[in-house]
PDB file of C-alpha atoms in Angstrom:
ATOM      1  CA  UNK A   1    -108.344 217.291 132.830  1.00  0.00           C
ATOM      2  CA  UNK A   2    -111.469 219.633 132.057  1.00  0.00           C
ATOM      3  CA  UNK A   3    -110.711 223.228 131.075  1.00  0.00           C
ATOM      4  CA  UNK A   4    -113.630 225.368 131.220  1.00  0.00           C
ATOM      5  CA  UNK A   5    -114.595 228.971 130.900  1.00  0.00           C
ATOM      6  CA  UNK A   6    -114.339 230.384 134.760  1.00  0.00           C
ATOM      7  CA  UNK A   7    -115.546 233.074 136.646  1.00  0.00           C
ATOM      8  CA  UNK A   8    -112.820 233.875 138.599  1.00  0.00           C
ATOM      9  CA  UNK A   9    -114.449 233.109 142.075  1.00  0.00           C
ATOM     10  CA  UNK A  10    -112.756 230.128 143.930  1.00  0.00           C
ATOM     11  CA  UNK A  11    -110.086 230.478 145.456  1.00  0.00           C
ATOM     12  CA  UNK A  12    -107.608 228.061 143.572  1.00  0.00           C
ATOM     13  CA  UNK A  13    -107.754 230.247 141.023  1.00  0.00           C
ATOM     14  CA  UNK A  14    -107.469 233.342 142.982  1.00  0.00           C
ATOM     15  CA  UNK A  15    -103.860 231.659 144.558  1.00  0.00           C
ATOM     16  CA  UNK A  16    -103.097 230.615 141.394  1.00  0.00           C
ATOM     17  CA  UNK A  17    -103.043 233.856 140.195  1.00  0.00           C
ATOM     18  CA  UNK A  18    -101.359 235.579 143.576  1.00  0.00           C
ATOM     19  CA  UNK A  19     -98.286 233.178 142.614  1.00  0.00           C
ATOM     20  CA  UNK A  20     -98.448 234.322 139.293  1.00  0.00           C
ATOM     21  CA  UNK A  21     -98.158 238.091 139.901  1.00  0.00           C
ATOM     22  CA  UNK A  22     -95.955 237.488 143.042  1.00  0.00           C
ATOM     23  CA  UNK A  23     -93.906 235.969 140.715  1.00  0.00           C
ATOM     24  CA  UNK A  24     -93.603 238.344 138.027  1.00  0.00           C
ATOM     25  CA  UNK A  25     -92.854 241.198 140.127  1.00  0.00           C
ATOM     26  CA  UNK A  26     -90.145 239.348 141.686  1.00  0.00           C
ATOM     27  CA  UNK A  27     -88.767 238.751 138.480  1.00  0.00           C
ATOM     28  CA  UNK A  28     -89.125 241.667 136.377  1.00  0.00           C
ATOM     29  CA  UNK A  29     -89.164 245.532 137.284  1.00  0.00           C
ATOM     30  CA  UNK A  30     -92.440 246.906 138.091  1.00  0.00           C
ATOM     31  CA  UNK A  31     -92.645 248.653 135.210  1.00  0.00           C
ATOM     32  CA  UNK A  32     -92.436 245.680 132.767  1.00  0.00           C
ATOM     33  CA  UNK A  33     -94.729 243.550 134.776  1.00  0.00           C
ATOM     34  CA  UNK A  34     -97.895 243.678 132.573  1.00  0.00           C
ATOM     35  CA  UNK A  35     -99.842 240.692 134.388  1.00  0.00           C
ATOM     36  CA  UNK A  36    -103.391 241.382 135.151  1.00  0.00           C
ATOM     37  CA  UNK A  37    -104.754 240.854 138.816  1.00  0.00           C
ATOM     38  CA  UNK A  38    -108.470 239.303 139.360  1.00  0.00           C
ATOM     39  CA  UNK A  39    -109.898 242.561 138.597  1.00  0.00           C
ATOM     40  CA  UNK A  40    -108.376 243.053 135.357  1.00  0.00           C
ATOM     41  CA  UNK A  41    -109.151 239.628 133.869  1.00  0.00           C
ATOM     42  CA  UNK A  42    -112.591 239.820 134.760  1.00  0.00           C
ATOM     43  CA  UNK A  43    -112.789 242.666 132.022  1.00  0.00           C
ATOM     44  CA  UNK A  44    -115.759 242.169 128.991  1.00  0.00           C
ATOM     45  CA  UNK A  45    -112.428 242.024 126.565  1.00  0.00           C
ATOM     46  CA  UNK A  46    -111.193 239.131 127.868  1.00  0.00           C
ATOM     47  CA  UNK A  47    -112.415 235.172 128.597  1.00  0.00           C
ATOM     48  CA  UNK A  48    -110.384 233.353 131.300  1.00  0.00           C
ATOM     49  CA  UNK A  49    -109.575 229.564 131.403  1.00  0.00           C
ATOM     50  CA  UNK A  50    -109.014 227.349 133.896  1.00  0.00           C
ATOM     51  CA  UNK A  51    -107.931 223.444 133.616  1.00  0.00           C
ATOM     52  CA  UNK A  52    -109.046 221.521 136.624  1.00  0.00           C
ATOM     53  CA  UNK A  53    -108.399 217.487 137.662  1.00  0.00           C
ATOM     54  CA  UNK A  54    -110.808 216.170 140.213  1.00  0.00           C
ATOM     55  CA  UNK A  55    -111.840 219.802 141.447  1.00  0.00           C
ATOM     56  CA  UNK A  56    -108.296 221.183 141.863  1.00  0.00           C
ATOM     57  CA  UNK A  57    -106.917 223.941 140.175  1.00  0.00           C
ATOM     58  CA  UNK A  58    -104.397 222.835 137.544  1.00  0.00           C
ATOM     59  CA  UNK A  59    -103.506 226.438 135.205  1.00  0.00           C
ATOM     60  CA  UNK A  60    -105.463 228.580 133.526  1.00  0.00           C
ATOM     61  CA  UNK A  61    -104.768 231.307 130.423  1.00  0.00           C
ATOM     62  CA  UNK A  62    -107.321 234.248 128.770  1.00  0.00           C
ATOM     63  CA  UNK A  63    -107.618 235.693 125.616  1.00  0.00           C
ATOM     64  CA  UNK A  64    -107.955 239.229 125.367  1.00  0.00           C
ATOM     65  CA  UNK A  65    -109.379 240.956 122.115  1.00  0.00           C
ATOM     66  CA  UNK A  66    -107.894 243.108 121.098  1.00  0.00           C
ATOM     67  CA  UNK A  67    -108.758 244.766 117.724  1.00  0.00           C
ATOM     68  CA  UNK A  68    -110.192 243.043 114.858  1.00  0.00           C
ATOM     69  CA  UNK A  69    -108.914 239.142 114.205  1.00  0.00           C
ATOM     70  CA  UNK A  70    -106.201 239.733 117.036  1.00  0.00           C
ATOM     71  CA  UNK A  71    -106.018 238.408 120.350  1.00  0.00           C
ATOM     72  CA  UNK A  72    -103.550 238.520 122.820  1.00  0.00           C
ATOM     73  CA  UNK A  73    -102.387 235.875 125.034  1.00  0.00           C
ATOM     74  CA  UNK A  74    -103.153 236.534 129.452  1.00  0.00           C
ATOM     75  CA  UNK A  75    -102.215 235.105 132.504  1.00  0.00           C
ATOM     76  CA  UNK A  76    -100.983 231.297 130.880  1.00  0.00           C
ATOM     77  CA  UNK A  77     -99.866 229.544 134.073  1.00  0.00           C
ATOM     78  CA  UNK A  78     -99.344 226.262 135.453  1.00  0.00           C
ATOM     79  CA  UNK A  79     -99.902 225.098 139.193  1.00  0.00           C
ATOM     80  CA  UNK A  80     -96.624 224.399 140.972  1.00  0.00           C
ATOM     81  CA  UNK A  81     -97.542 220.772 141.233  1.00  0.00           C
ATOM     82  CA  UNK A  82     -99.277 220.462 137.993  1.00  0.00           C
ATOM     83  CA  UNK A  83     -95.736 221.132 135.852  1.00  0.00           C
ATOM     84  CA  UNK A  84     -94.481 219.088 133.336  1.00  0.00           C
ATOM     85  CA  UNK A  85     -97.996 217.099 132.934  1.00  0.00           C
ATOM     86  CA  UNK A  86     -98.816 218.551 129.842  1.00  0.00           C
ATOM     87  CA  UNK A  87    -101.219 220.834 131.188  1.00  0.00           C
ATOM     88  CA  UNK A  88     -99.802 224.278 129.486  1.00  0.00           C
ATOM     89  CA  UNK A  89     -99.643 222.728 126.033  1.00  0.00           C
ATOM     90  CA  UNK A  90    -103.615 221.465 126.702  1.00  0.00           C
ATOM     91  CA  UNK A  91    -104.260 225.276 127.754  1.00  0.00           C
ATOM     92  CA  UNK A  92    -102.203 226.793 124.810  1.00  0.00           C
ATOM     93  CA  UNK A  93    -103.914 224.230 122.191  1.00  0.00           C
ATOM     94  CA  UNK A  94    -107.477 225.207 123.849  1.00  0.00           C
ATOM     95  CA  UNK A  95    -106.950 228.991 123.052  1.00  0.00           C
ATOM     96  CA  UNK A  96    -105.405 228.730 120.034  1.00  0.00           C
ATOM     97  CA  UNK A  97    -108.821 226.555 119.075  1.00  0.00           C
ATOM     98  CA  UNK A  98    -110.950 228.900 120.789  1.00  0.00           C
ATOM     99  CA  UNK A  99    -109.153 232.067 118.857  1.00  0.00           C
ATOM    100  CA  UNK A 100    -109.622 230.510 115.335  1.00  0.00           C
ATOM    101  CA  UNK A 101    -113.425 229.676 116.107  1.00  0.00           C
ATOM    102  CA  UNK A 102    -113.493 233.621 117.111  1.00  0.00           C
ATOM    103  CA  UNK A 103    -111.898 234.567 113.467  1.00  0.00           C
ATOM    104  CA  UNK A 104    -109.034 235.490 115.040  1.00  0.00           C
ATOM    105  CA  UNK A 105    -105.944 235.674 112.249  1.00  0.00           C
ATOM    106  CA  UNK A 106    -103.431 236.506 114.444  1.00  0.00           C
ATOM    107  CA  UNK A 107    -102.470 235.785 118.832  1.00  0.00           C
ATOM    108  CA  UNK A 108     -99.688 237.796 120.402  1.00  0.00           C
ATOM    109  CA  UNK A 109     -97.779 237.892 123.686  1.00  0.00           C
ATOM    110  CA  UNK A 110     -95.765 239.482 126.044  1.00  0.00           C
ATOM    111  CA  UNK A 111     -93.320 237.915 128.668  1.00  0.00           C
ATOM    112  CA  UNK A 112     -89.928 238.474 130.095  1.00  0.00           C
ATOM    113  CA  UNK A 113     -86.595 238.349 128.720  1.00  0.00           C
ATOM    114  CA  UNK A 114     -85.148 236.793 132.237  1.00  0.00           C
ATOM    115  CA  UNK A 115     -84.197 233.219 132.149  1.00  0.00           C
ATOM    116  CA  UNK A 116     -87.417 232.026 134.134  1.00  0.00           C
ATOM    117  CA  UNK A 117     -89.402 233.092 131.055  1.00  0.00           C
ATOM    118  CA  UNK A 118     -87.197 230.492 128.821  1.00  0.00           C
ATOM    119  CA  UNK A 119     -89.503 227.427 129.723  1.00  0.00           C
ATOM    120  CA  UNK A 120     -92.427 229.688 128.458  1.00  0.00           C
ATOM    121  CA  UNK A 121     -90.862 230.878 125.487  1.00  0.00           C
ATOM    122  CA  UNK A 122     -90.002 227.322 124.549  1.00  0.00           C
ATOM    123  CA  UNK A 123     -93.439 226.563 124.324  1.00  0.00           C
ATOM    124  CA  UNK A 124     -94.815 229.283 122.394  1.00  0.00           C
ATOM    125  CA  UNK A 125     -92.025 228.185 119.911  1.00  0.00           C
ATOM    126  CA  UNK A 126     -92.992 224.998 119.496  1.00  0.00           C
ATOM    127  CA  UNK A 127     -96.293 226.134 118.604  1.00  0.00           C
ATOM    128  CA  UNK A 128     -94.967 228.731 116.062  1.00  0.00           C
ATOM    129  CA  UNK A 129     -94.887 231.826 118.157  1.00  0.00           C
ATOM    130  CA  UNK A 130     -91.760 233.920 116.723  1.00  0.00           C
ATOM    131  CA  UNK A 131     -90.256 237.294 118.243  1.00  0.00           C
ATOM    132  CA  UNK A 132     -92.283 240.489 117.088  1.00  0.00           C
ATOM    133  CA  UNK A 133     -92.177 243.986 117.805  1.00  0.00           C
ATOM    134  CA  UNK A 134     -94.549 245.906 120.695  1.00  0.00           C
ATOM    135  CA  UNK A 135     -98.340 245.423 119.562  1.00  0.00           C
ATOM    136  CA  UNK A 136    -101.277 247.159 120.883  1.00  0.00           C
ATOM    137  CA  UNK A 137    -100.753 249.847 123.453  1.00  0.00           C
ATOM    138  CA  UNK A 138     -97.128 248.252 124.623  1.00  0.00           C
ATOM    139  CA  UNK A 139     -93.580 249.968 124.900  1.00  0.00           C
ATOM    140  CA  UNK A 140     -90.660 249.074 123.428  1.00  0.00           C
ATOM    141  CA  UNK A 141     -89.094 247.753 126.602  1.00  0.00           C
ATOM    142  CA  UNK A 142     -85.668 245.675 127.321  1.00  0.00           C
ATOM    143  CA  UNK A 143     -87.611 243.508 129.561  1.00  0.00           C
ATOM    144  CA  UNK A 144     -90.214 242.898 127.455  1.00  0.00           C
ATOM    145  CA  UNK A 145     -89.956 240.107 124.751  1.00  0.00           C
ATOM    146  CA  UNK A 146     -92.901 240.249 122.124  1.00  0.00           C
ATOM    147  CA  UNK A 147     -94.526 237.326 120.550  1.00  0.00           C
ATOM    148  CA  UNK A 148     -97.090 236.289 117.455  1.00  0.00           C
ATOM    149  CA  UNK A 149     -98.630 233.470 115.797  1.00  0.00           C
ATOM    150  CA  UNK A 150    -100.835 233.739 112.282  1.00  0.00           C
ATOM    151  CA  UNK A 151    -103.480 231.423 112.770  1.00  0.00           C
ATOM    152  CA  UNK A 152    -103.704 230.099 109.220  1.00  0.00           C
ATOM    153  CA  UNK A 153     -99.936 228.675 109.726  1.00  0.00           C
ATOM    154  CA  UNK A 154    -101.156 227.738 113.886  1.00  0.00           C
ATOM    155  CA  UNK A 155    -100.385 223.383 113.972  1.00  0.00           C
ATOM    156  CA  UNK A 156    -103.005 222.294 116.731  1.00  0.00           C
TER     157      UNK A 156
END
């Protein structure tokens, strides 16, 4: 598995992503659904991952900067038939690296409180993501269930 820097131009990536926000608005309300489309991820705040096998499509994540040492965790997601082979852990462990060569002292997230987000909750855990309050420009919202990591304490 390769994970690169991408451009957002092929179109594995671009279904990739489709899933992903078809997805979230299915689970959450529209108004909690803060997932960026194509568009958005192509913004100059933000670099966008992919993880590919032999040319296909396997996840991707970004990192957003936000202000100062703090990032902010994008679009982490997995390929139907890529789960469970390690590739979100090899995406997670690639931005954590790539955030602490930035400076970065601190990474935070936002996903659902709905039982589909367990699996990705789980994983943040186990790399020593705990529960936080709204950061940046975010709500306080019941659907919404914050996330941080300090990068001196991050195990890689």
């Amino acid at each position: 598995m390769q994970i690169a820097v991408d451009r957002l131009t092929c179109d594995g990536v671009r279904g990739l992503l489709e899933a992903h926000l078809a997805d979230m608005y299915a689970t959450s309300p529209a108004e909690s659904v803060h997932a960026l489309d194509m568009q958005g991820l192509k913004h100059q705040s933000i670099t966008f991952w992919s993880a590919r096998e032999n040319g296909k499509v396997l996840g991707c994540v970004a990192l957003k900067h936000l202000a100062g040492e703090h990032g902010e965790i994008k679009s982490m997601r997995s390929a139907e038939n890529a789960r469970h082979r390690g590739v979100a852990t090899a995406l997670l462990q690639h931005l954590i690296t790539q955030a602490k060569h930035r400076g970065y002292r601190r990474l935070s997230l936002e996903t659902g409180t709905m039982e589909y987000f367990e699996p990705a909750k789980s994983l943040y855990r186990k790399f020593g993501f705990v529960d936080c309050g709204p950061f940046a420009d975010y709500p306080l919202d019941p659907n919404s269930c914050f996330m941080t990591l300090v990068l001196e304490r991050a195990a890689i």
